[in-house]
Coordinates of N, CA, C and O and ligand atoms in Angstrom, one line a residue:
M1 N -39.3 -82.7 38.5 CA -38.5 -83.7 39.6 C -38.2 -85.3 39.3 O -39.1 -85.6 38.8
K2 N -37.3 -85.8 40.1 CA -37.3 -87.3 39.9 C -38.1 -87.5 41.1 O -38.2 -87.4 42.0
I3 N -38.7 -89.2 41.0 CA -39.2 -89.8 42.0 C -38.2 -90.7 43.1 O -37.6 -91.0 42.5
E4 N -38.5 -90.2 44.2 CA -37.3 -90.8 45.3 C -38.6 -90.9 46.8 O -39.3 -90.5 46.5
E5 N -37.6 -91.0 47.7 CA -38.3 -91.4 48.8 C -38.7 -89.6 49.3 O -38.2 -88.7 49.0
N6 N -40.1 -90.0 49.9 CA -41.0 -88.5 50.2 C -41.3 -87.9 49.2 O -40.8 -86.5 49.2
S7 N -41.0 -88.4 47.6 CA -42.4 -87.8 46.7 C -43.5 -88.3 47.0 O -43.6 -89.2 47.3
V8 N -44.4 -86.9 46.7 CA -45.8 -87.4 46.6 C -46.0 -87.6 44.5 O -45.7 -86.5 43.8
V9 N -46.4 -88.7 44.6 CA -46.8 -88.9 43.1 C -48.0 -89.1 42.7 O -48.9 -89.5 43.4
S10 N -48.2 -88.8 41.7 CA -49.6 -88.8 40.8 C -49.7 -89.2 39.4 O -48.8 -88.9 38.9
F11 N -50.2 -90.2 39.2 CA -50.3 -91.2 38.5 C -51.4 -92.2 37.2 O -52.3 -92.2 38.3
H12 N -51.3 -92.2 36.6 CA -52.6 -92.7 35.6 C -52.1 -94.5 35.4 O -50.9 -94.3 35.1
Y13 N -53.2 -95.4 35.5 CA -52.7 -96.6 35.2 C -54.0 -97.1 34.7 O -54.8 -96.9 34.8
K14 N -53.6 -98.0 33.7 CA -54.5 -99.3 33.4 C -53.7 -100.6 34.1 O -52.7 -101.1 33.8
L15 N -54.6 -101.2 34.6 CA -54.1 -102.6 35.2 C -54.6 -104.0 34.3 O -55.9 -103.9 34.3
T16 N -54.2 -104.7 33.7 CA -54.6 -106.0 33.0 C -54.3 -106.9 33.4 O -53.2 -107.1 33.9
D17 N -55.0 -108.4 33.3 CA -54.1 -109.5 34.0 C -53.4 -110.1 32.6 O -53.7 -109.5 31.6
D18 N -53.0 -111.6 32.9 CA -52.1 -112.1 32.1 C -53.1 -112.2 30.3 O -52.5 -112.5 29.1
A19 N -54.6 -112.1 30.8 CA -55.3 -112.7 29.7 C -55.6 -111.4 28.7 O -56.3 -110.9 27.7
G20 N -55.0 -110.2 29.5 CA -54.9 -108.8 29.2 C -56.4 -108.1 29.3 O -56.5 -106.9 29.0
E21 N -57.1 -108.9 30.0 CA -58.5 -108.3 30.4 C -58.4 -106.8 31.6 O -57.6 -106.9 32.6
V22 N -59.0 -105.8 31.4 CA -59.2 -104.4 32.3 C -59.5 -105.3 33.7 O -60.4 -105.4 33.9
L23 N -58.6 -105.4 34.9 CA -58.9 -105.5 36.1 C -59.1 -103.5 36.6 O -60.0 -103.7 37.5
D24 N -58.8 -102.9 36.3 CA -59.1 -101.6 37.2 C -57.9 -100.4 36.0 O -57.0 -101.1 35.5
T25 N -58.5 -99.0 36.2 CA -58.2 -98.2 35.1 C -58.4 -96.9 36.1 O -59.3 -96.9 36.7
S26 N -57.5 -95.8 36.1 CA -57.7 -94.5 36.9 C -58.3 -93.6 35.6 O -58.7 -92.5 35.5
E27 N -58.5 -94.5 34.1 CA -58.9 -93.3 33.1 C -60.4 -92.9 33.2 O -61.4 -93.6 33.6
G28 N -60.4 -91.6 32.7 CA -61.7 -90.8 33.3 C -61.9 -90.2 34.7 O -62.5 -89.8 35.2
K29 N -60.9 -90.8 35.8 CA -60.9 -90.4 37.3 C -59.4 -89.6 37.3 O -58.8 -89.5 36.5
D30 N -59.6 -88.6 38.7 CA -58.6 -88.1 39.3 C -57.3 -89.4 39.2 O -57.3 -90.3 39.3
P31 N -56.1 -89.0 38.8 CA -54.7 -89.7 39.2 C -54.4 -90.4 40.1 O -54.7 -89.9 41.2
L32 N -54.1 -91.7 40.5 CA -54.1 -92.1 41.8 C -52.5 -91.5 42.7 O -51.9 -91.1 41.8
T33 N -52.8 -91.0 44.0 CA -51.6 -90.1 44.6 C -51.4 -90.8 45.9 O -51.9 -91.3 46.3
Y34 N -49.7 -91.0 45.7 CA -48.6 -91.8 46.6 C -48.0 -91.2 47.4 O -47.3 -90.3 46.9
L35 N -47.7 -91.5 48.7 CA -46.0 -91.1 49.0 C -45.2 -92.0 48.7 O -45.2 -93.0 49.4
H36 N -43.9 -91.8 47.8 CA -43.2 -92.4 47.7 C -42.4 -93.4 48.8 O -41.8 -92.4 49.6
G37 N -42.1 -94.3 49.1 CA -41.3 -95.1 49.9 C -41.9 -95.8 51.3 O -41.6 -96.0 52.4
A38 N -43.0 -95.3 51.5 CA -44.0 -95.6 52.4 C -44.8 -96.9 52.3 O -45.6 -97.4 53.1
G39 N -44.7 -97.2 51.3 CA -45.3 -98.9 51.2 C -46.5 -98.7 50.7 O -47.3 -99.7 51.4
A40 N -47.0 -97.6 50.3 CA -48.4 -97.4 50.0 C -49.4 -98.0 49.1 O -50.5 -98.0 48.5
I41 N -48.3 -98.5 48.0 CA -48.4 -99.0 46.9 C -47.9 -100.3 46.5 O -46.8 -100.7 47.5
I42 N -48.2 -101.3 46.1 CA -47.7 -102.5 45.9 C -45.9 -102.6 45.8 O -45.7 -101.7 45.0
P43 N -45.4 -103.3 46.3 CA -43.7 -102.8 46.4 C -43.3 -103.4 44.7 O -42.0 -102.2 44.5
G44 N -43.8 -104.1 44.0 CA -43.4 -104.1 42.5 C -43.7 -102.8 42.0 O -42.5 -102.5 41.0
L45 N -44.4 -102.3 42.2 CA -44.5 -100.6 41.4 C -44.2 -99.4 42.0 O -43.6 -98.9 41.4
E46 N -43.8 -99.8 43.4 CA -42.7 -98.7 44.1 C -41.7 -98.4 43.6 O -41.0 -97.3 42.8
Q47 N -41.0 -99.7 43.4 CA -40.0 -100.1 43.2 C -39.2 -99.2 41.1 O -38.9 -98.7 41.1
A48 N -40.4 -99.8 40.7 CA -40.8 -99.4 39.2 C -40.6 -97.9 39.0 O -40.6 -97.1 38.0
M49 N -41.3 -97.5 39.5 CA -41.7 -95.8 39.9 C -40.4 -95.2 40.1 O -40.2 -93.9 40.0
D50 N -39.3 -95.3 40.5 CA -38.0 -95.2 41.7 C -37.4 -94.5 40.3 O -37.1 -94.9 39.6
G51 N -37.6 -93.3 40.5 CA -36.5 -92.3 39.7 C -37.1 -92.2 38.4 O -36.2 -91.3 37.4
R52 N -38.3 -92.4 38.0 CA -39.0 -92.1 37.3 C -39.1 -90.1 37.4 O -39.3 -89.5 38.6
Q53 N -39.6 -89.8 35.7 CA -40.1 -88.4 36.7 C -41.7 -88.2 35.7 O -42.1 -88.7 34.8
S54 N -42.3 -86.5 35.8 CA -43.7 -86.7 35.5 C -43.4 -86.7 33.7 O -42.4 -85.7 33.0
G55 N -44.7 -86.9 33.3 CA -44.6 -87.0 31.7 C -44.3 -88.5 31.5 O -44.8 -88.8 30.4
E56 N -43.4 -89.2 32.2 CA -42.8 -90.3 32.1 C -44.4 -91.5 32.0 O -44.9 -91.6 32.7
E57 N -43.9 -92.6 30.8 CA -44.6 -93.7 30.5 C -44.3 -94.8 30.4 O -43.3 -94.8 30.1
F58 N -44.7 -95.6 30.6 CA -43.7 -97.1 31.4 C -45.0 -98.6 31.1 O -46.0 -98.1 31.9
E59 N -45.0 -99.5 30.8 CA -45.5 -100.9 31.2 C -44.3 -101.4 31.9 O -43.2 -101.7 31.9
I60 N -45.1 -102.0 32.8 CA -44.2 -103.0 33.9 C -45.2 -104.4 34.3 O -46.7 -104.3 34.5
S61 N -45.0 -105.7 34.3 CA -45.5 -106.6 34.9 C -45.1 -107.3 36.4 O -43.6 -107.1 36.6
I62 N -45.6 -107.3 37.0 CA -45.4 -107.9 38.7 C -46.1 -108.9 38.9 O -46.9 -109.3 38.7
E63 N -44.8 -110.0 39.3 CA -45.1 -111.5 39.9 C -45.9 -111.4 41.1 O -45.6 -109.8 42.2
P64 N -46.7 -112.2 41.6 CA -47.9 -112.1 42.7 C -46.7 -111.4 44.0 O -46.9 -111.5 44.9
D65 N -45.5 -112.3 44.1 CA -44.7 -111.9 45.3 C -44.2 -110.3 45.6 O -44.4 -110.4 46.7
N66 N -44.1 -109.6 44.3 CA -44.1 -108.2 44.9 C -45.5 -107.7 44.2 O -45.3 -106.1 44.2
A67 N -46.3 -108.7 44.3 CA -47.7 -107.8 44.3 C -48.4 -108.0 45.5 O -48.4 -107.9 46.7
Y68 N -49.6 -108.8 45.4 CA -50.8 -109.3 46.3 C -50.6 -110.5 46.9 O -51.4 -110.7 47.5
G69 N -49.3 -111.3 46.8 CA -49.0 -112.4 47.2 C -49.7 -113.8 46.4 O -50.4 -113.3 45.9
E70 N -49.1 -114.7 47.1 CA -49.9 -116.4 46.4 C -51.0 -116.3 47.3 O -51.3 -115.6 48.1
V71 N -52.0 -116.9 46.5 CA -53.1 -117.6 47.2 C -52.9 -118.5 48.6 O -52.5 -119.5 48.6
E72 N -53.2 -118.2 49.6 CA -53.2 -119.0 50.7 C -54.6 -119.8 50.8 O -55.8 -119.2 51.6
P73 N -54.4 -121.2 50.9 CA -55.5 -122.0 51.4 C -56.0 -121.7 52.9 O -57.3 -121.6 52.7
A74 N -55.3 -121.2 53.2 CA -55.7 -121.8 54.9 C -56.5 -120.3 54.9 O -57.2 -120.3 56.1
L75 N -56.8 -119.4 53.9 CA -57.4 -117.9 54.4 C -58.8 -118.3 54.0 O -59.4 -117.4 54.1
V76 N -58.9 -119.5 53.6 CA -60.3 -119.7 53.1 C -60.8 -120.5 54.2 O -60.8 -121.3 54.5
Q77 N -61.8 -120.1 55.0 CA -62.3 -120.6 56.4 C -63.8 -120.8 56.2 O -64.7 -120.1 55.5
K78 N -64.3 -121.7 56.8 CA -65.6 -121.8 57.0 C -66.3 -120.9 59.0 O -65.7 -121.3 59.7
V79 N -67.1 -120.5 58.4 CA -67.1 -120.1 60.0 C -69.0 -120.0 60.5 O -69.3 -120.0 59.2
P80 N -69.1 -120.1 61.5 CA -70.8 -120.0 61.9 C -71.4 -118.7 61.2 O -70.9 -117.8 61.3
H81 N -73.0 -119.0 61.4 CA -73.5 -118.0 61.2 C -73.7 -116.7 61.9 O -73.8 -115.3 61.8
E82 N -73.5 -117.3 63.6 CA -73.3 -116.3 64.0 C -72.1 -115.3 64.2 O -72.4 -114.4 65.1
A83 N -71.0 -115.5 63.4 CA -70.0 -114.6 63.2 C -70.4 -113.4 62.6 O -69.9 -112.5 62.3
F84 N -71.4 -113.3 61.8 CA -72.4 -111.7 61.2 C -73.3 -111.6 62.2 O -74.5 -111.0 61.6
Q85 N -73.3 -111.4 63.3 CA -74.3 -110.7 63.8 C -74.7 -109.6 63.6 O -73.4 -108.6 63.5
G86 N -76.0 -108.8 64.0 CA -75.9 -107.7 63.1 C -76.1 -107.4 61.6 O -76.7 -106.2 61.2
V87 N -75.8 -108.4 60.8 CA -76.1 -108.5 59.3 C -77.1 -109.0 59.0 O -77.6 -110.3 58.9
D88 N -78.2 -108.1 58.1 CA -79.4 -108.8 57.9 C -79.5 -109.9 57.0 O -80.1 -110.8 57.6
Q89 N -78.8 -110.1 56.2 CA -79.0 -111.0 55.3 C -77.6 -110.8 54.1 O -76.7 -110.3 53.7
V90 N -76.3 -111.9 54.6 CA -75.0 -112.3 54.4 C -75.5 -113.1 53.1 O -76.0 -113.9 53.1
E91 N -74.4 -112.9 51.5 CA -74.5 -113.2 50.7 C -73.4 -113.1 50.1 O -72.4 -112.4 50.6
A92 N -73.2 -114.1 49.3 CA -71.6 -114.3 48.7 C -71.5 -113.2 48.2 O -72.5 -112.3 47.4
G93 N -70.6 -112.5 48.0 CA -69.6 -111.4 47.3 C -69.7 -109.8 48.0 O -69.0 -109.3 48.0
M94 N -70.2 -110.4 49.7 CA -70.0 -109.1 50.5 C -68.6 -109.7 51.4 O -68.1 -110.7 50.8
Q95 N -68.3 -108.0 51.5 CA -67.0 -108.2 52.3 C -67.2 -107.6 53.6 O -67.8 -106.7 53.9
F96 N -66.4 -107.7 54.7 CA -66.4 -107.6 55.3 C -65.2 -107.2 56.4 O -64.3 -108.1 55.6
Q97 N -65.0 -106.6 57.2 CA -63.6 -106.3 57.9 C -63.3 -107.0 59.1 O -64.4 -106.8 59.6
V98 N -62.5 -107.5 59.1 CA -62.5 -108.7 60.2 C -60.8 -108.5 61.2 O -60.1 -107.5 60.3
R99 N -60.7 -108.5 62.2 CA -59.7 -108.3 62.8 C -59.0 -109.6 63.3 O -59.7 -110.8 63.7
D100 N -58.1 -110.0 62.8 CA -57.5 -111.3 62.9 C -56.6 -111.6 64.7 O -56.4 -111.2 65.1
E101 N -56.2 -113.0 64.7 CA -55.6 -113.0 66.2 C -54.2 -112.2 66.2 O -54.3 -111.8 67.5
Q102 N -53.9 -111.3 65.4 CA -52.5 -110.6 65.4 C -53.3 -109.6 65.8 O -52.0 -107.9 66.3
G103 N -54.4 -109.3 65.4 CA -55.3 -107.9 65.5 C -54.9 -106.9 64.2 O -55.2 -105.7 64.3
N104 N -54.6 -107.5 63.3 CA -54.4 -107.1 62.7 C -55.9 -106.7 61.4 O -56.5 -108.1 61.5
T105 N -56.5 -105.6 60.9 CA -57.4 -106.0 60.5 C -57.1 -106.1 58.8 O -56.0 -105.6 58.0
R106 N -58.0 -107.4 58.2 CA -58.1 -107.5 56.9 C -59.2 -107.8 56.1 O -60.7 -107.8 56.7
V107 N -60.0 -107.6 55.0 CA -60.9 -108.0 54.5 C -60.9 -109.3 53.8 O -60.3 -109.9 53.4
V108 N -62.3 -109.7 54.3 CA -63.1 -111.1 53.8 C -63.6 -111.0 52.7 O -64.7 -110.2 52.8
R109 N -64.1 -111.7 51.8 CA -65.3 -111.9 50.9 C -66.2 -113.2 51.8 O -65.3 -114.3 51.9
V110 N -67.1 -113.0 51.5 CA -67.8 -114.2 51.3 C -68.2 -114.9 50.3 O -68.5 -114.2 48.9
V111 N -67.7 -116.3 50.2 CA -67.6 -117.0 48.8 C -68.7 -117.8 48.8 O -69.7 -118.0 47.8
E112 N -69.5 -118.3 49.9 CA -70.8 -119.2 50.0 C -71.4 -118.8 51.5 O -71.0 -119.3 52.8
V113 N -72.7 -118.9 50.9 CA -73.7 -119.2 52.4 C -74.1 -120.4 52.2 O -75.2 -121.1 51.5
G114 N -74.0 -121.2 53.5 CA -74.6 -122.6 53.7 C -75.0 -123.1 54.0 O -75.3 -122.1 55.4
D115 N -76.0 -124.2 54.6 CA -76.4 -124.4 56.2 C -75.7 -124.5 57.1 O -76.6 -124.2 58.2
E116 N -74.1 -125.3 56.8 CA -73.4 -125.3 57.7 C -72.4 -123.9 58.3 O -72.1 -124.0 59.6
G117 N -72.8 -122.9 57.3 CA -72.0 -122.0 58.3 C -71.5 -121.1 56.6 O -71.9 -121.7 55.9
V118 N -70.8 -120.3 57.1 CA -70.7 -119.2 55.7 C -68.8 -119.3 55.3 O -68.6 -119.5 56.0
T119 N -68.7 -119.8 54.3 CA -67.6 -119.6 53.5 C -67.0 -118.5 53.5 O -67.5 -117.6 52.4
I120 N -65.6 -118.3 53.7 CA -64.9 -116.6 53.5 C -63.3 -116.5 53.2 O -63.1 -117.6 53.4
D121 N -63.0 -115.9 52.3 CA -62.2 -115.8 52.0 C -61.2 -114.8 52.0 O -61.5 -113.4 52.0
G122 N -60.0 -114.8 53.2 CA -59.6 -113.4 53.6 C -58.2 -113.2 52.4 O -57.2 -112.0 52.2
N123 N -58.2 -113.7 51.2 CA -57.0 -113.5 50.4 C -57.2 -112.1 49.6 O -58.8 -112.2 49.4
H124 N -56.2 -111.6 49.3 CA -56.1 -110.3 48.7 C -57.3 -111.0 47.1 O -56.8 -111.9 46.7
P125 N -58.4 -110.5 46.4 CA -58.9 -110.8 45.1 C -57.7 -110.8 44.2 O -57.8 -111.9 43.5
L126 N -56.5 -109.7 43.8 CA -55.4 -110.4 43.2 C -55.0 -111.0 43.6 O -53.6 -111.2 42.4
A127 N -54.9 -111.7 44.6 CA -53.8 -112.5 45.1 C -53.2 -113.5 44.0 O -54.5 -114.1 43.3
G128 N -52.4 -114.2 43.5 CA -51.8 -115.1 42.6 C -52.0 -114.6 41.4 O -51.3 -115.1 40.3
E129 N -52.3 -113.3 41.2 CA -52.4 -112.5 39.8 C -50.8 -112.3 39.4 O -50.8 -111.4 40.1
T130 N -50.3 -112.1 38.7 CA -49.4 -111.2 37.5 C -49.9 -110.3 37.3 O -50.8 -110.3 36.5
L131 N -49.7 -108.6 37.2 CA -50.5 -107.6 37.5 C -49.5 -106.9 36.3 O -48.1 -106.7 36.4
H132 N -49.9 -106.4 35.1 CA -49.8 -105.7 33.9 C -50.0 -104.4 33.9 O -51.4 -104.0 34.0
F133 N -49.0 -103.3 34.4 CA -49.5 -102.1 34.3 C -49.0 -101.2 33.0 O -47.8 -101.7 33.0
Q134 N -49.9 -100.6 32.7 CA -49.2 -99.3 32.4 C -49.6 -98.1 33.1 O -50.4 -97.2 33.4
I135 N -48.6 -97.1 33.2 CA -48.1 -96.3 33.8 C -48.3 -94.6 33.2 O -47.0 -94.9 32.3
E136 N -48.6 -93.9 33.5 CA -48.3 -92.7 33.1 C -48.1 -91.9 34.6 O -48.8 -91.4 35.0
V137 N -46.8 -91.5 34.3 CA -46.8 -90.3 35.4 C -47.0 -88.8 35.5 O -46.5 -88.5 34.7
A138 N -48.3 -88.8 36.4 CA -48.5 -87.8 35.7 C -48.2 -86.1 36.9 O -47.7 -84.9 35.9
E139 N -47.7 -86.3 38.0 CA -47.1 -85.0 38.7 C -46.1 -85.9 40.3 O -46.7 -86.9 40.9
V140 N -45.0 -85.0 40.1 CA -43.8 -85.4 41.3 C -44.0 -84.4 41.8 O -43.3 -83.2 41.4
R141 N -43.9 -84.3 43.2 CA -43.6 -83.1 43.9 C -43.1 -83.5 45.2 O -43.5 -84.6 45.6
E142 N -42.4 -82.8 45.9 CA -41.8 -83.4 47.3 C -42.7 -83.3 48.2 O -43.7 -82.1 48.1
A143 N -42.6 -84.1 49.3 CA -43.8 -84.2 50.4 C -44.1 -83.0 51.3 O -42.5 -82.4 51.6
T144 N -45.0 -82.5 51.8 CA -44.7 -81.1 53.0 C -44.3 -82.1 54.3 O -44.4 -83.5 54.4
E145 N -44.1 -81.4 55.0 CA -43.5 -82.0 56.3 C -45.0 -83.2 56.9 O -44.4 -83.6 57.4
E146 N -45.8 -82.3 56.7 CA -46.8 -82.8 57.4 C -47.3 -84.0 56.9 O -47.0 -85.1 57.5
E147 N -47.1 -84.7 55.7 CA -46.9 -85.1 55.0 C -46.2 -86.3 55.0 O -46.6 -88.0 55.9
V148 N -45.1 -86.1 55.3 CA -44.2 -86.9 56.1 C -44.4 -87.7 57.7 O -44.3 -89.0 57.8
A149 N -44.9 -86.5 58.2 CA -44.8 -87.1 59.5 C -45.8 -88.6 59.6 O -46.1 -89.2 60.3
H150 N -47.3 -88.0 59.0 CA -48.4 -88.8 58.8 C -48.2 -90.2 58.2 O -48.8 -91.1 58.1
G151 N -47.1 -90.0 57.1 CA -46.7 -91.3 56.4 C -47.6 -91.7 54.8 O -47.8 -92.4 54.8
H152 N -48.6 -90.3 54.6 CA -49.4 -90.6 53.5 C -49.1 -89.4 52.6 O -49.1 -88.4 53.3
A153 N -49.9 -89.1 51.7 CA -50.0 -87.6 50.6 C -51.3 -87.3 51.4 O -52.2 -88.2 51.5
H154 N -51.8 -86.4 51.2 CA -52.9 -85.2 51.3 C -53.3 -85.3 50.3 O -52.8 -84.6 49.1
Ligands
LIG1 ZN1 -52.2 -87.0 57.1

């Protein structure tokens, strides 16, 4: 069956950057499964999946606008050490989930720990990157009522 709204899709992928370096792959793992049309994967990839069927293989390059967006300098901020109460030792590379003023949760990475405070970056690690995917559609099935109601694949 073809991928359409409310299909549950499993696929294998290999993701490389402009330099051809592998950023992520499902090789040796279970395929990734998602509910099509629910915005569970980046827009550019969801669009490219539309109408494909199981066994199909294709390559697609996706600009930041249809992936993780451009890097927003305003998301790099310096916060006081006190913001990390309860954390034994804050180190560069650590990730934390925070709630912004709008009440949305986002993941921030610690970039630098200084005497004056901690520099954090709320940009997605792949923001600003053009993503090159090799995709193999493994399975396509109709979502169950429960999956549609929940808005995700089980
Ligand atoms: Zn559920």
